[in-house]
mmCIF file of C-alpha atoms in Angstrom:
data_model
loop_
_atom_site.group_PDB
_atom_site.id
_atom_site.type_symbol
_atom_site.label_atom_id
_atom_site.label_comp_id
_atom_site.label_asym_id
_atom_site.label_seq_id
_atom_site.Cartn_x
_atom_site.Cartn_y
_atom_site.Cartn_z
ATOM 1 C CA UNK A 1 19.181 12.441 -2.319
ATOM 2 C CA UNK A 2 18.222 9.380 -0.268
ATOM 3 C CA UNK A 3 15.979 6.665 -1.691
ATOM 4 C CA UNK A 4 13.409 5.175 0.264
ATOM 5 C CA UNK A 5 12.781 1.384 -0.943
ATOM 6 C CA UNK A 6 9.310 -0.203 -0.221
ATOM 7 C CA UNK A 7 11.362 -3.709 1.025
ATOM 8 C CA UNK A 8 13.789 -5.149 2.369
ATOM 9 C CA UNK A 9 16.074 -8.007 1.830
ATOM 10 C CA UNK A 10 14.624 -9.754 4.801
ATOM 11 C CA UNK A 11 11.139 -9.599 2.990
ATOM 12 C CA UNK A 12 12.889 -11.092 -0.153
ATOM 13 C CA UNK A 13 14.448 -13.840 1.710
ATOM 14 C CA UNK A 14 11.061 -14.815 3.658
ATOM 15 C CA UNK A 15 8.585 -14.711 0.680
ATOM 16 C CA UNK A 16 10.749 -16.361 -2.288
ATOM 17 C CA UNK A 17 13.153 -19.180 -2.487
ATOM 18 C CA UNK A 18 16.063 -17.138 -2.506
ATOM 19 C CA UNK A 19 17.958 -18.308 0.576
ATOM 20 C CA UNK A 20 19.075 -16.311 3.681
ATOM 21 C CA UNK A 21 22.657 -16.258 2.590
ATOM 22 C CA UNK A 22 22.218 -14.285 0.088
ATOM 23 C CA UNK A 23 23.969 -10.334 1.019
ATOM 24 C CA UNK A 24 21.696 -8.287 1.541
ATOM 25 C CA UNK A 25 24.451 -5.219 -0.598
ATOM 26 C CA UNK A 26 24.147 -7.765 -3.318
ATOM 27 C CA UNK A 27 20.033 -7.523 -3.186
ATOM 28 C CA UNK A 28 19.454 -3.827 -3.012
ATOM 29 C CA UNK A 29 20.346 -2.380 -6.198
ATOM 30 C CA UNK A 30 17.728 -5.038 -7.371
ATOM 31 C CA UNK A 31 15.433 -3.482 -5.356
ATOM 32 C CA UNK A 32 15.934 -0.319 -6.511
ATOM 33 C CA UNK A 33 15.667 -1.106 -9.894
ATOM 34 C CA UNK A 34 12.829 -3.439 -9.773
ATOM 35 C CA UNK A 35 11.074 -0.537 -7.811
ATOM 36 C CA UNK A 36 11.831 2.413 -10.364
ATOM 37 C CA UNK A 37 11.397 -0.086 -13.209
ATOM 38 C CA UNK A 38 8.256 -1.946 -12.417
ATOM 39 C CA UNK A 39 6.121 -0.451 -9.776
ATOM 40 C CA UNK A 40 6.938 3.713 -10.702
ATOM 41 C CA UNK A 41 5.390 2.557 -13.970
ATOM 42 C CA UNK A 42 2.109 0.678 -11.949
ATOM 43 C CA UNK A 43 1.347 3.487 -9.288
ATOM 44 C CA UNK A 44 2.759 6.569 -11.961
ATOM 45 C CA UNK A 45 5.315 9.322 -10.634
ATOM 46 C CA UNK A 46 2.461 10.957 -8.209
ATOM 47 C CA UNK A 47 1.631 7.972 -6.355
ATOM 48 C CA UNK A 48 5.334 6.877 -6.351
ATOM 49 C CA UNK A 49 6.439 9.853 -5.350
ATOM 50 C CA UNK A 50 4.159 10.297 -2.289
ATOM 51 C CA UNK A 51 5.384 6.794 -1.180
ATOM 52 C CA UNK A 52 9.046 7.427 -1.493
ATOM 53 C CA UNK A 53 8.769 10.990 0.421
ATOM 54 C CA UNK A 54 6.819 8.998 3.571
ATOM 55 C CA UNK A 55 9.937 6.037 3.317
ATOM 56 C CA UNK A 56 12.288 8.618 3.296
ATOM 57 C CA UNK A 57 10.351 10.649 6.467
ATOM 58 C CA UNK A 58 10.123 7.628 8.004
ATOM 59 C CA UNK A 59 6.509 8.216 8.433
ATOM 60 C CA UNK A 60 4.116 4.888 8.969
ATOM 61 C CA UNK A 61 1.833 3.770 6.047
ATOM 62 C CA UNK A 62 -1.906 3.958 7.717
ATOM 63 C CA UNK A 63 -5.309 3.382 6.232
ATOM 64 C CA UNK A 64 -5.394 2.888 2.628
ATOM 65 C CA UNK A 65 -1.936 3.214 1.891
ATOM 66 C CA UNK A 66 -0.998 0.569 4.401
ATOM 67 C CA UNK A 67 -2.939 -1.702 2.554
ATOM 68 C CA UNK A 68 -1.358 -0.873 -0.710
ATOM 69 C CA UNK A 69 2.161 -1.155 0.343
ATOM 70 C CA UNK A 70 1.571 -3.737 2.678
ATOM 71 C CA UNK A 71 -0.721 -6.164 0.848
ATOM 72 C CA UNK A 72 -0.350 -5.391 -2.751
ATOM 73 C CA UNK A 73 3.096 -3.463 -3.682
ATOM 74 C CA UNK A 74 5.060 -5.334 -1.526
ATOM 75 C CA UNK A 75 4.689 -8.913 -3.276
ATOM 76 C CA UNK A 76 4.675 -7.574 -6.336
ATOM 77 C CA UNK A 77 7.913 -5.552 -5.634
ATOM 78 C CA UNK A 78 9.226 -9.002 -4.139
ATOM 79 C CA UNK A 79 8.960 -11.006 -7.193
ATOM 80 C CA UNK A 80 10.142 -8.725 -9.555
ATOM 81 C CA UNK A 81 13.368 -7.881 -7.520
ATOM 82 C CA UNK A 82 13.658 -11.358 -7.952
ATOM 83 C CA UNK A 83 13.352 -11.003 -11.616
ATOM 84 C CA UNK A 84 16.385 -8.913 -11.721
ATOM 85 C CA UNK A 85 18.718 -10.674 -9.427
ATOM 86 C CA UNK A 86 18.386 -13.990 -10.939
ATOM 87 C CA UNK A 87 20.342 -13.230 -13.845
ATOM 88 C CA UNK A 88 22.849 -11.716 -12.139
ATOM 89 C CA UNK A 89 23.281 -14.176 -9.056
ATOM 90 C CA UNK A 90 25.863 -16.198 -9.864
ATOM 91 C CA UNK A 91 28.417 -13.504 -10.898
ATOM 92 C CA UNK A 92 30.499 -11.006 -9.666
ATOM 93 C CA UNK A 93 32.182 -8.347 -10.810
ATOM 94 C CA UNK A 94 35.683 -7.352 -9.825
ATOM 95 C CA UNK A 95 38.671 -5.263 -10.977
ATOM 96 C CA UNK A 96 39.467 -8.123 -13.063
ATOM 97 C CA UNK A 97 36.207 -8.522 -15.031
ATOM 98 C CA UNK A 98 32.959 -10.467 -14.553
ATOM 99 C CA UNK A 99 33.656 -13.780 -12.055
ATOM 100 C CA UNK A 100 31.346 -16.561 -12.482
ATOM 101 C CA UNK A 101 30.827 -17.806 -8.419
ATOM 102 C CA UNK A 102 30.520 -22.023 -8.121
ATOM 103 C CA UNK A 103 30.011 -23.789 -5.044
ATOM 104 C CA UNK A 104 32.334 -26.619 -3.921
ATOM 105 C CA UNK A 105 29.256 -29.151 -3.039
ATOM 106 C CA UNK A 106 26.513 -28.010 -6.010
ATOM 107 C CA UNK A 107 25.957 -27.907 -9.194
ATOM 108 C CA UNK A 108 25.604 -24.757 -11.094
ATOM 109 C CA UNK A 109 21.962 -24.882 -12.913
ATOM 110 C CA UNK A 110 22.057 -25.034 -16.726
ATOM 111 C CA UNK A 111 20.756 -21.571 -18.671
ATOM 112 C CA UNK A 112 17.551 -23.318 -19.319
ATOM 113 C CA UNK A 113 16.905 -24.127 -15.742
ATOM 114 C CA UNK A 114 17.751 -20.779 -14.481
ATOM 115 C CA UNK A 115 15.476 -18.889 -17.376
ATOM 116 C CA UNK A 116 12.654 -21.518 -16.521
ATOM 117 C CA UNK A 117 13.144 -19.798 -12.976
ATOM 118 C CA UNK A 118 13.463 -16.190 -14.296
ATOM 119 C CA UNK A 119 10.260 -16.577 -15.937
ATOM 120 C CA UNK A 120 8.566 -18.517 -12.579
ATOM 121 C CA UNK A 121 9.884 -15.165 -10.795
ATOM 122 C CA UNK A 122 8.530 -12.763 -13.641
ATOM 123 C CA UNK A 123 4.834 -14.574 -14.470
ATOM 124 C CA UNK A 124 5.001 -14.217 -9.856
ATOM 125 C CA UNK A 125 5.593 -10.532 -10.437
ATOM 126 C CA UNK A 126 3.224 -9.753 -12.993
ATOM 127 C CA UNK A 127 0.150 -12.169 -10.901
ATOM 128 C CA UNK A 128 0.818 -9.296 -8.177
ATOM 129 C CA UNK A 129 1.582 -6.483 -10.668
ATOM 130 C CA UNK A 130 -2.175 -7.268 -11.561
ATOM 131 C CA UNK A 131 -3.454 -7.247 -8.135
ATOM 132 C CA UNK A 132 -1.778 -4.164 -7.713
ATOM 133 C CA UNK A 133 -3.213 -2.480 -10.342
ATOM 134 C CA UNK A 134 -6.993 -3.632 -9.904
ATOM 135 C CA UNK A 135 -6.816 -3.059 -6.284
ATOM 136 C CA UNK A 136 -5.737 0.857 -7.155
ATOM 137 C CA UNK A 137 -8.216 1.099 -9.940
ATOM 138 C CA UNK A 138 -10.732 0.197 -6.972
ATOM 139 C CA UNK A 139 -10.063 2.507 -4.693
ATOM 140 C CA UNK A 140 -8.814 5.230 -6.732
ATOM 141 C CA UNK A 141 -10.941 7.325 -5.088
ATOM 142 C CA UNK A 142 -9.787 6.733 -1.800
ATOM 143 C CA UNK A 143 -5.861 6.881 -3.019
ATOM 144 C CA UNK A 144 -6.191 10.221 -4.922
ATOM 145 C CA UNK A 145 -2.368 10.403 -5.647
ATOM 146 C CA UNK A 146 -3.109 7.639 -8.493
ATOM 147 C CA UNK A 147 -5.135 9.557 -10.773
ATOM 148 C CA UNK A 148 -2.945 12.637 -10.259
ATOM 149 C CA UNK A 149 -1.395 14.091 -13.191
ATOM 150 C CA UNK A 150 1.640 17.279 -12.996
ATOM 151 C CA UNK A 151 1.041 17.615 -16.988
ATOM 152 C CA UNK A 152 4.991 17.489 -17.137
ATOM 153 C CA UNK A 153 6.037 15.324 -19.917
ATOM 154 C CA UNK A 154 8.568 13.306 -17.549
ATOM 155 C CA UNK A 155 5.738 12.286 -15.574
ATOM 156 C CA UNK A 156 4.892 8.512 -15.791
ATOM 157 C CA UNK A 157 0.983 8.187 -15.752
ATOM 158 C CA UNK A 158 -0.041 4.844 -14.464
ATOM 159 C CA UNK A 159 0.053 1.865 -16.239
ATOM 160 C CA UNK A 160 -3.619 0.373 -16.087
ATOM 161 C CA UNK A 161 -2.904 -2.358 -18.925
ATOM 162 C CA UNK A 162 -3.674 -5.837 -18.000
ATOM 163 C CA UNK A 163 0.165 -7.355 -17.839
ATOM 164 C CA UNK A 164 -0.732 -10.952 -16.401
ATOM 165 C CA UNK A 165 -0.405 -13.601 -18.568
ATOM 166 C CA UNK A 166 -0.840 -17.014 -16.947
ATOM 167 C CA UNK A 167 -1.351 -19.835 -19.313
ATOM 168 C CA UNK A 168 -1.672 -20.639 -23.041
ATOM 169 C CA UNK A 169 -3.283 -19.065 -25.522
ATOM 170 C CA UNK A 170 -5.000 -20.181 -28.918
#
């Protein structure tokens, strides 16, 4: 079965720091994940799957469901790919095991530099993830797939919880 993603590297490499060298085989299982892990639980399995059959017919996003790929799912999606290709970016694996990859001219970041950036990527993710899902609660009425239920327990209703978390609290 194919699998329609919602980005592309290219939209990862012109929305986040990650630079333009970065392959774009090494980015898409990120995707993938970051898609079936974060947004499948925002939009639930209707919604989701409604999306993923028009990526995968290659039919255009219009009206209403432009808007929600294009303005809100999109970043969000972006920022939490991030979120699970940070960890991962400096290794690779081979035959031989796990390879930890070091540039001749840098410095490789210390774990406390790359988790402050893992969690710049994440608290990024869930500012959109929150867009997202106000945005949907909105116009629920106009994207119909979102408040759709099969009644089959592997379904994944959508997520309407407040996620964002942006500053201290006392």
């Amino acid at each position: 079965m194919a699998f329609g993603l919602l980005i592309t590297r290219n939209d990862i490499i012109k929305n986040t720091p990650l630079g333009g060298a970065i392959d774009a085989d090494a980015l898409l299982p990120f995707i993938r994940t970051a898609q079936e892990k974060y947004i499948l639980n925002i939009v639930g399995t209707v919604l989701y799957d409604k999306l993923q059959d028009d990526v995968e017919a290659q039919t255009p996003f219009t009206g209403y469901y432009e808007t929600l790929v294009e303005e809100y799912i999109k970043p969000t999606l972006i920022w939490y790919s991030c979120v699970e290709y940070i960890p991962f970016s400096s290794v690779t694996f081979k035959s031989a095991g796990a390879v930890k990859q070091q540039s001749e001219t840098g410095v490789a970041p210390s774990k406390n530099e790359v988790d402050y950036l893992l969690n710049k990527a994440l608290s990024n993710g869930e500012y959109y993830s929150t867009r997202l899902q106000d945005w949907l609660i909105a116009n629920n009425t106009n994207v119909p797939e979102y408040n759709e239920s099969t009644g089959d327990s592997t379904m994944i209703f959508p997520d309407q919880s407040n996620q964002y978390f942006g500053g201290i609290q006392l």
